[in-house]
Short mmCIF file of C-alpha atoms in Angstrom, two decimals:
data_model
loop_
_atom_site.label_atom_id
_atom_site.label_comp_id
_atom_site.label_asym_id
_atom_site.label_seq_id
_atom_site.Cartn_x
_atom_site.Cartn_y
_atom_site.Cartn_z
CA MET A 170 10.62 15.97 -9.93
CA CYS A 171 7.74 17.06 -7.74
CA ILE A 172 4.26 17.11 -9.21
CA ARG A 173 2.24 20.22 -8.46
CA PRO A 174 -1.49 19.91 -9.13
CA VAL A 175 -3.97 22.35 -10.51
CA CYS A 176 -5.65 24.27 -7.69
CA TYR A 177 -9.20 23.19 -6.85
CA GLU A 178 -11.66 24.59 -4.38
CA VAL A 179 -11.71 21.56 -2.09
CA ARG A 180 -11.29 20.86 1.56
CA VAL A 181 -7.72 20.26 2.57
CA PRO A 182 -6.63 17.49 4.94
CA ARG A 183 -6.15 17.73 8.67
CA PHE A 184 -2.89 16.08 9.73
CA GLU A 185 -1.91 16.01 13.38
CA PRO A 186 0.65 14.45 15.72
CA PHE A 187 -0.54 11.59 17.91
CA VAL A 188 0.47 9.68 21.03
CA GLY A 189 2.31 6.63 19.81
CA LEU A 190 2.21 3.15 21.28
CA ARG A 191 5.57 1.48 20.63
CA TYR A 192 7.77 -1.40 21.58
CA GLY A 193 9.51 -0.13 24.72
CA PRO A 194 12.16 2.59 24.67
CA ASP A 195 14.99 0.08 24.98
CA ALA A 196 13.78 -1.96 22.00
CA THR A 197 15.65 -0.04 19.29
CA ASP A 198 16.06 -3.03 16.92
CA LEU A 199 12.58 -4.24 15.96
CA SER A 200 13.60 -6.64 13.20
CA GLY A 201 12.02 -9.62 14.95
CA VAL A 202 8.70 -8.01 15.80
CA ILE A 203 7.61 -6.04 12.71
CA CYS A 204 5.51 -7.55 9.93
CA PRO A 205 4.19 -6.52 6.51
CA PRO A 206 0.64 -5.17 6.09
CA TYR A 207 -1.99 -7.88 6.58
CA ASP A 208 -3.07 -8.07 2.96
CA VAL A 209 0.33 -9.16 1.61
CA ILE A 210 0.99 -11.86 4.23
CA SER A 211 0.43 -15.44 3.14
CA GLU A 212 -0.52 -18.12 5.64
CA GLU A 213 2.98 -19.56 5.37
CA GLN A 214 4.50 -16.15 6.08
CA ARG A 215 2.16 -15.62 9.02
CA ARG A 216 3.34 -18.83 10.66
CA ALA A 217 6.97 -17.96 9.96
CA LEU A 218 6.58 -14.51 11.54
CA GLU A 219 4.93 -16.00 14.60
CA GLY A 220 7.85 -18.39 14.92
CA GLU A 221 10.40 -15.60 14.54
CA HIS A 222 9.46 -13.93 17.83
CA GLU A 223 6.78 -14.54 20.44
CA MET A 224 5.94 -10.83 20.38
CA ASN A 225 5.85 -10.35 16.61
CA CYS A 226 2.96 -8.01 15.86
CA VAL A 227 1.58 -10.34 13.19
CA ARG A 228 -0.22 -11.85 16.22
CA LEU A 229 -2.20 -8.59 16.34
CA GLU A 230 -2.37 -7.91 12.61
CA LEU A 231 -3.58 -11.44 11.72
CA PRO A 232 -4.75 -12.83 15.07
CA GLN A 233 -5.77 -16.42 15.66
CA PRO A 234 -8.46 -17.76 18.03
CA ALA A 235 -7.24 -18.60 21.54
CA GLY A 236 -9.21 -20.91 23.80
CA ASP A 237 -12.82 -19.72 23.90
CA GLN A 238 -11.87 -16.35 22.38
CA ASP A 239 -12.46 -15.61 18.72
CA ARG A 240 -9.61 -14.02 16.79
CA TYR A 241 -10.71 -10.44 17.54
CA GLN A 242 -11.15 -11.04 21.25
CA ALA A 243 -7.78 -12.78 21.27
CA ALA A 244 -6.15 -9.76 19.60
CA ALA A 245 -7.68 -7.36 22.13
CA ALA A 246 -6.59 -9.53 25.07
CA LEU A 247 -3.08 -9.91 23.68
CA LEU A 248 -2.76 -6.17 23.06
CA ALA A 249 -3.90 -5.47 26.63
CA SER A 250 -1.34 -7.92 28.03
CA TRP A 251 1.44 -6.43 25.91
CA ARG A 252 0.56 -3.02 27.37
CA GLY A 253 0.76 -4.38 30.92
CA PRO A 254 3.61 -3.79 33.39
CA ASP A 255 5.66 -6.67 31.99
CA GLY A 256 4.62 -6.25 28.38
CA PRO A 257 6.74 -4.99 25.48
CA LEU A 258 4.59 -1.98 24.54
CA ALA A 259 4.82 1.47 26.10
CA THR A 260 2.96 4.71 25.45
CA ASP A 261 5.01 7.73 24.42
CA GLU A 262 4.94 10.75 26.71
CA GLY A 263 2.95 13.00 24.40
CA PRO A 264 1.88 13.64 20.81
CA ALA A 265 4.48 13.48 18.07
CA PHE A 266 4.94 12.99 14.39
CA TYR A 267 7.19 10.10 13.40
CA ALA A 268 9.62 10.48 10.52
CA TYR A 269 9.90 7.12 8.77
CA ARG A 270 12.48 6.14 6.18
CA MET A 271 12.69 2.96 4.13
CA GLY A 272 16.01 2.13 2.45
CA TYR A 273 16.06 -0.51 -0.28
CA ARG A 274 17.28 -1.43 -3.75
CA ASP A 275 14.97 -1.12 -6.72
CA GLU A 276 14.47 -3.71 -9.48
CA GLN A 277 17.64 -2.50 -11.20
CA GLY A 278 19.66 -2.90 -7.99
CA ARG A 279 20.02 0.84 -7.38
CA PRO A 280 19.90 2.12 -3.78
CA ARG A 281 16.72 4.09 -3.06
CA GLN A 282 15.04 5.74 -0.09
CA THR A 283 11.46 6.66 0.70
CA THR A 284 11.10 9.18 3.52
CA GLY A 285 7.81 10.42 4.94
CA VAL A 286 5.98 11.04 8.17
CA LEU A 287 3.47 9.06 10.25
CA GLY A 288 0.62 11.07 11.72
CA ALA A 289 -3.13 11.11 12.27
CA LEU A 290 -4.96 12.07 9.07
CA GLY A 291 -8.41 13.54 9.58
CA LEU A 292 -11.10 11.44 7.91
CA GLU A 293 -12.99 13.09 5.07
CA PRO A 294 -15.38 11.68 2.48
CA PRO A 295 -13.28 10.46 -0.44
CA GLY A 296 -12.87 13.19 -3.04
CA GLU A 297 -12.52 16.06 -0.58
CA GLY A 298 -9.35 16.34 1.51
CA ILE A 299 -8.47 12.72 0.68
CA LEU A 300 -8.32 11.59 -2.94
CA PRO A 301 -8.42 7.87 -3.79
CA HIS A 302 -6.50 7.26 -7.02
CA GLU A 303 -7.89 3.85 -8.02
CA ARG A 304 -11.11 1.88 -7.72
CA THR A 305 -11.20 -0.93 -5.20
CA THR A 306 -12.19 -4.53 -5.83
CA PRO A 307 -15.05 -6.06 -3.84
CA LYS A 308 -13.49 -7.21 -0.63
CA ASP A 309 -14.73 -8.27 2.78
CA LYS A 310 -14.03 -5.31 5.05
CA ALA A 311 -15.77 -6.91 8.03
CA ASP A 312 -12.53 -8.55 9.18
CA ARG A 313 -10.61 -5.28 9.56
CA LEU A 314 -13.65 -3.52 11.00
CA ASP A 315 -14.12 -6.22 13.64
CA LEU A 316 -10.42 -5.98 14.51
CA LEU A 317 -10.65 -2.19 14.88
CA ARG A 318 -13.76 -2.51 17.04
CA ALA A 319 -12.05 -5.02 19.32
CA THR A 320 -8.65 -3.35 19.68
CA ARG A 321 -9.59 0.32 19.13
CA THR A 322 -6.13 0.69 17.68
CA ASN A 323 -4.76 1.63 14.27
CA LEU A 324 -2.25 -1.17 13.83
CA SER A 325 -0.99 -0.44 10.32
CA PRO A 326 -1.01 2.86 8.43
CA ILE A 327 -2.61 3.75 5.17
CA TRP A 328 -0.18 5.34 2.72
CA GLY A 329 -0.90 8.85 1.49
CA LEU A 330 0.90 11.02 -1.05
CA SER A 331 1.17 14.78 -0.64
CA PRO A 332 1.72 16.99 -3.70
CA ALA A 333 3.05 19.69 -1.37
CA ALA A 334 6.69 20.50 -2.03
CA GLY A 335 9.08 20.46 0.91
CA LEU A 336 7.66 17.61 2.98
CA SER A 337 10.66 15.37 2.27
CA ASP A 338 13.04 18.00 3.61
CA LEU A 339 11.03 18.33 6.84
CA CYS A 340 11.31 14.57 7.39
CA ASP A 341 15.03 14.34 6.65
CA VAL A 342 16.48 13.68 10.11
CA ALA A 343 20.23 13.22 10.58
CA THR A 344 20.24 11.97 14.19
CA PRO A 345 20.29 8.25 15.10
CA PRO A 346 16.81 6.70 14.82
CA ASP A 347 14.61 5.94 17.82
CA ALA A 348 13.83 2.54 16.31
CA ARG A 349 15.11 0.52 13.40
CA ALA A 350 14.47 -2.80 11.71
CA THR A 351 15.48 -4.84 8.69
CA ASP A 352 12.80 -7.06 7.20
CA ALA A 353 13.03 -10.38 5.38
CA ALA A 354 13.30 -8.61 2.01
CA GLY A 355 16.32 -6.62 3.17
CA VAL A 356 14.45 -3.31 3.47
CA HIS A 357 15.87 -1.09 6.21
CA HIS A 358 13.23 0.73 8.28
CA ARG A 359 14.11 3.75 10.45
CA LEU A 360 11.84 5.75 12.79
CA TRP A 361 12.39 9.12 14.47
CA ARG A 362 10.04 10.78 16.98
CA LEU A 363 9.50 14.45 16.09
CA THR A 364 8.29 16.80 18.83
CA GLN A 365 9.99 20.11 18.09
CA PRO A 366 7.14 22.67 17.87
CA ALA A 367 8.48 24.34 14.73
CA ILE A 368 8.87 21.03 12.87
CA VAL A 369 5.46 19.80 14.02
CA ALA A 370 3.81 23.04 12.88
CA ALA A 371 5.63 22.99 9.54
CA ILE A 372 4.59 19.39 8.81
CA THR A 373 0.99 20.10 9.78
CA GLU A 374 0.86 23.17 7.56
CA THR A 375 2.59 21.51 4.60
CA VAL A 376 0.35 18.42 4.50
CA ALA A 377 -2.74 20.61 5.01
CA SER A 378 -1.89 22.70 1.94
CA ARG A 379 -2.93 20.09 -0.63
CA PRO A 380 -5.33 17.13 -0.74
CA VAL A 381 -3.67 13.81 0.11
CA VAL A 382 -3.77 11.09 -2.56
CA VAL A 383 -4.24 7.55 -1.24
CA ALA A 384 -1.39 5.38 -2.52
CA ASP A 385 -2.11 2.17 -0.62
CA GLY A 386 -4.67 1.13 1.95
CA HIS A 387 -7.90 2.12 0.20
CA HIS A 388 -9.75 -0.65 2.03
CA ARG A 389 -8.28 0.37 5.40
CA LEU A 390 -9.48 3.92 4.71
CA GLU A 391 -12.97 2.62 3.98
CA VAL A 392 -12.89 0.65 7.25
CA ALA A 393 -11.82 3.75 9.19
CA LEU A 394 -14.67 5.73 7.63
CA ALA A 395 -17.15 2.97 8.51
CA TYR A 396 -15.93 2.95 12.10
CA GLN A 397 -16.18 6.73 12.28
CA ALA A 398 -19.78 6.52 11.05
CA GLU A 399 -20.60 3.89 13.70
CA GLN A 400 -19.20 6.10 16.45
CA ARG A 401 -21.19 9.08 15.27
CA GLU A 402 -24.39 7.05 15.04
CA ALA A 403 -23.76 5.90 18.61
CA GLY A 404 -23.66 9.54 19.73
CA ALA A 405 -19.91 9.88 20.23
CA ASP A 406 -18.46 13.36 20.17
CA ALA A 407 -15.61 14.29 17.85
CA GLY A 408 -12.54 12.30 18.84
CA PRO A 409 -9.68 10.02 17.79
CA HIS A 410 -12.07 7.95 15.66
CA ASP A 411 -12.20 10.94 13.29
CA ALA A 412 -8.64 10.26 12.11
CA VAL A 413 -6.57 7.33 10.93
CA LEU A 414 -2.88 6.44 11.18
CA THR A 415 -1.30 7.49 7.87
CA TYR A 416 2.16 7.48 6.33
CA VAL A 417 2.40 10.61 4.18
CA VAL A 418 5.15 10.85 1.56
CA GLU A 419 5.83 13.66 -0.89
CA LEU A 420 4.41 12.85 -4.31
CA SER A 421 7.66 12.86 -6.27
CA ASP A 422 9.66 10.52 -8.46
CA GLU A 423 12.57 10.68 -6.03
CA GLN A 424 10.52 9.28 -3.16
CA LEU A 425 8.38 6.66 -4.87
CA ALA A 426 8.89 3.34 -6.60
CA VAL A 427 5.73 2.33 -8.47
CA ALA A 428 5.54 -1.19 -9.85
CA PRO A 429 2.74 -2.69 -11.96
CA ILE A 430 0.32 -5.35 -10.85
CA HIS A 431 0.12 -8.04 -13.51
CA ARG A 432 -2.81 -10.25 -14.54
CA LEU A 433 -3.01 -14.04 -14.28
CA LEU A 434 -5.54 -15.65 -16.64
CA THR A 435 -7.38 -18.94 -16.28
CA GLY A 436 -10.16 -20.42 -18.39
CA LEU A 437 -8.42 -20.01 -21.75
CA PRO A 438 -9.32 -22.76 -24.25
CA ALA A 439 -6.90 -25.67 -24.63
CA GLY A 440 -4.39 -25.13 -27.42
CA TRP A 441 -5.17 -21.42 -27.72
CA ASP A 442 -2.94 -19.37 -30.02
CA PRO A 443 -2.02 -15.88 -28.74
CA GLU A 444 -1.65 -14.53 -32.27
CA VAL A 445 -5.22 -15.59 -33.03
CA VAL A 446 -6.97 -14.92 -29.71
CA LEU A 447 -5.35 -11.51 -29.10
CA GLU A 448 -5.15 -10.34 -32.73
CA PRO A 449 -8.20 -8.02 -32.44
CA TRP A 450 -6.39 -5.90 -29.85
CA PHE A 451 -2.63 -6.37 -30.28
CA ASP A 452 0.17 -6.84 -32.74
CA VAL A 453 1.72 -9.97 -31.25
CA GLU A 454 5.48 -10.58 -31.54
CA ALA A 455 7.45 -13.46 -30.02
CA THR A 456 10.29 -12.45 -27.72
CA ALA A 457 12.87 -14.07 -25.45
CA ALA A 458 11.87 -15.59 -22.13
CA VAL A 459 11.08 -13.25 -19.27
CA ASP A 460 14.12 -12.03 -17.33
CA PRO A 461 15.06 -8.75 -15.61
CA SER A 462 15.28 -7.07 -19.04
CA MET A 463 11.60 -7.68 -19.81
CA GLY A 464 10.48 -4.31 -18.51
CA GLU A 465 12.97 -2.51 -20.75
CA ARG A 466 11.90 -4.62 -23.73
CA MET A 467 8.25 -3.74 -23.11
CA ALA A 468 9.00 -0.04 -22.66
CA GLY A 469 11.14 0.06 -25.78
CA ALA A 470 8.45 -1.63 -27.86
CA GLY A 471 5.54 0.30 -26.34
CA ALA A 472 4.06 -3.08 -25.47
CA LEU A 473 2.59 -5.24 -22.77
CA GLY A 474 3.96 -8.75 -22.26
CA LEU A 475 2.41 -12.20 -22.41
CA VAL A 476 3.71 -15.35 -20.75
CA SER A 477 2.29 -18.79 -21.52
CA PRO A 478 3.61 -22.35 -21.25
CA ASP A 479 4.49 -22.12 -24.93
CA GLY A 480 6.51 -18.91 -24.94
CA THR A 481 6.70 -15.17 -24.35
CA TRP A 482 5.33 -12.36 -26.52
CA LEU A 483 5.26 -8.59 -26.77
CA LEU A 484 1.75 -7.17 -27.20
CA ARG A 485 1.63 -3.80 -28.99
CA PRO A 486 -1.82 -2.22 -28.55
CA ARG A 487 -3.64 -1.56 -31.80
CA PRO A 488 -5.17 1.92 -32.28
CA GLY A 489 -8.67 0.58 -31.67
CA LEU A 490 -7.68 -0.72 -28.25
CA VAL A 491 -5.99 2.55 -27.35
CA ASP A 492 -9.15 4.44 -28.29
CA ALA A 493 -11.44 2.03 -26.43
CA ALA A 494 -9.52 2.18 -23.14
CA ALA A 495 -10.85 4.64 -20.58
CA MET A 496 -7.34 5.81 -19.64
CA ASP A 497 -3.84 5.77 -21.11
CA LEU A 498 -2.94 2.86 -18.84
CA ASP A 499 -2.18 -0.80 -19.48
CA SER A 500 -4.70 -1.74 -16.78
CA SER A 501 -7.46 0.04 -18.75
CA ARG A 502 -6.40 -1.69 -21.95
CA VAL A 503 -6.45 -5.12 -20.30
CA ASP A 504 -9.96 -4.40 -18.98
CA VAL A 505 -11.15 -3.89 -22.56
CA VAL A 506 -9.51 -7.14 -23.68
CA LEU A 507 -10.97 -9.16 -20.81
CA ASP A 508 -14.45 -7.83 -21.58
CA GLY A 509 -14.00 -9.45 -24.99
CA LEU A 510 -12.91 -12.81 -23.57
CA PRO A 511 -15.96 -14.23 -21.79
CA GLY A 512 -15.26 -17.14 -19.49
CA VAL A 513 -11.67 -16.07 -18.77
CA ASP A 514 -11.00 -15.35 -15.11
CA VAL A 515 -8.39 -12.90 -13.88
CA ARG A 516 -6.30 -12.73 -10.72
CA TYR A 517 -3.84 -10.05 -9.72
CA GLN A 518 -0.15 -10.67 -9.12
CA HIS A 519 2.81 -8.34 -8.53
CA GLY A 520 6.33 -9.33 -9.57
CA TRP A 521 7.14 -10.82 -12.97
CA GLU A 522 8.91 -13.73 -11.25
CA ASN A 523 5.63 -14.66 -9.53
CA VAL A 524 3.77 -14.51 -12.84
CA VAL A 525 6.29 -16.81 -14.52
CA GLU A 526 6.07 -19.27 -11.61
CA ALA A 527 2.25 -19.27 -11.67
CA VAL A 528 2.26 -20.13 -15.38
CA ARG A 529 5.04 -22.71 -15.01
CA SER A 530 3.22 -24.47 -12.17
CA GLY A 531 -0.11 -24.52 -13.98
CA ARG A 532 -1.85 -22.20 -11.51
CA ALA A 533 -2.51 -19.88 -14.45
CA ASP A 534 -3.01 -20.51 -18.16
CA ALA A 535 -1.16 -17.30 -19.01
CA GLY A 536 0.04 -14.04 -17.51
CA ILE A 537 -0.20 -10.54 -18.95
CA LEU A 538 2.66 -8.28 -17.85
CA LEU A 539 1.79 -4.60 -17.51
CA ARG A 540 3.96 -1.49 -17.55
CA PRO A 541 3.82 0.68 -14.43
CA ALA A 542 1.84 3.88 -14.11
CA ASN A 543 4.06 6.86 -13.38
CA VAL A 544 3.86 9.55 -10.71
CA ALA A 545 2.53 12.18 -13.13
CA GLN A 546 -0.34 9.87 -14.17
CA ILE A 547 -1.23 9.14 -10.56
CA ALA A 548 -1.28 12.83 -9.68
CA GLY A 549 -3.30 13.75 -12.77
CA VAL A 550 -5.95 11.09 -12.22
CA ALA A 551 -6.41 12.07 -8.57
CA GLU A 552 -6.62 15.78 -9.33
CA ARG A 553 -9.28 15.15 -12.00
CA ARG A 554 -11.28 13.24 -9.34
CA GLU A 555 -11.05 10.09 -11.46
CA ARG A 556 -9.92 6.63 -10.42
CA MET A 557 -7.66 4.16 -12.14
CA PRO A 558 -8.85 0.57 -12.61
CA PRO A 559 -8.41 -1.66 -9.56
CA LYS A 560 -4.91 -3.03 -8.97
CA THR A 561 -3.11 -0.62 -11.27
CA THR A 562 -0.31 0.43 -8.93
CA PHE A 563 1.91 -1.43 -6.51
CA PHE A 564 3.91 0.93 -4.32
CA THR A 565 7.03 -0.71 -2.99
CA PRO A 566 8.41 -1.35 -0.48
CA LYS A 567 5.46 -1.54 1.91
CA PRO A 568 5.54 0.39 5.20
CA ALA A 569 6.00 -2.09 8.03
CA THR A 570 3.47 -2.75 10.75
CA GLY A 571 4.85 -2.54 14.29
CA LEU A 572 7.09 0.53 14.35
CA VAL A 573 4.34 2.56 16.03
CA PHE A 574 0.63 1.98 16.74
CA ARG A 575 -2.13 4.52 17.38
CA ASP A 576 -4.39 3.58 20.29
CA LEU A 577 -7.66 5.50 19.97
CA ASP A 578 -8.19 5.43 23.75
CA ASP A 579 -4.83 7.01 24.56
CA GLN A 580 -4.89 10.22 22.48
CA ARG A 581 -4.59 13.44 24.44
#
């Protein structure tokens, strides 16, 4: 099912091919050198990726100081050396779009694919040609901005969703990929360079026909906009800083797997009773321990879930909570509940297994399991120029970093 939005008088996005910087033409298997986006890499994972290959791009994505160089100077120096005569990176001959497919199995074990296209998305103030779909949490953007200043390279893409029908078909390439990789989670990544004029023109026109909804990378978008503003204030003419590397996927159920982001709670009083503490907002019912069926149990009961050291419960929202929530979303309902629990701190966690482990280990007093938002809700919120609460959606799998980079100084 493809979601078609109501037509608004808004600016539409500019989406263009770009000159890619890639691991050399003979490096078709990139399994050892790709990495996840920076914000989902733990320190343990960073060290493991560095140990996997001396040229793993995590050394650029999460650089470390080297000698008298700070981490940003070290990243710039490393990138320059990798682009040297004996380095692994090479610049493609000219502009191209890059079809990018991720093959994986969903939570029910079913084979799935997400196919889209990497290109340069023209930067617009949020709410015009680019529509954020959820609010962001306060976060230090200085790190990513300093890295962009030092390297002048888009290392990892933001993820955009296009409501325009037909984009998936344009990206469906049957020839062998130009690059491939399999990551630690078993996700298969495939990349094709697209230069045929008719295909390039069709992709440009299709993406430009509707505003692009930001799926993932809201903070990276904000960093790109900040860098663009700096360049303009410095007197720079229009140029590559007016766009950002973006993975655009058709906004459809067939292409997207949307998971929830759950809530970990700390600061609950010792010996608290869920049926007493949560009674103002929920009908609370004990249920079996969390396992892969938990999502189906929650959906069948129209309920959220609760995990504590003492058991597991289904939480059916009472009418008052439904009315008080700003949106028909579990994240909005949890916001109302947390406002009524002063002194309780919340952290965000994807994956029910991670929630169970956090509670078991004592890192959290309890975990609230949320149901996922669906594609229609995401499209509707964006088209109404509204934003979901922070950390409502977790799009999975994540596009890898390292299949192709966009060097701002090498666009022509």
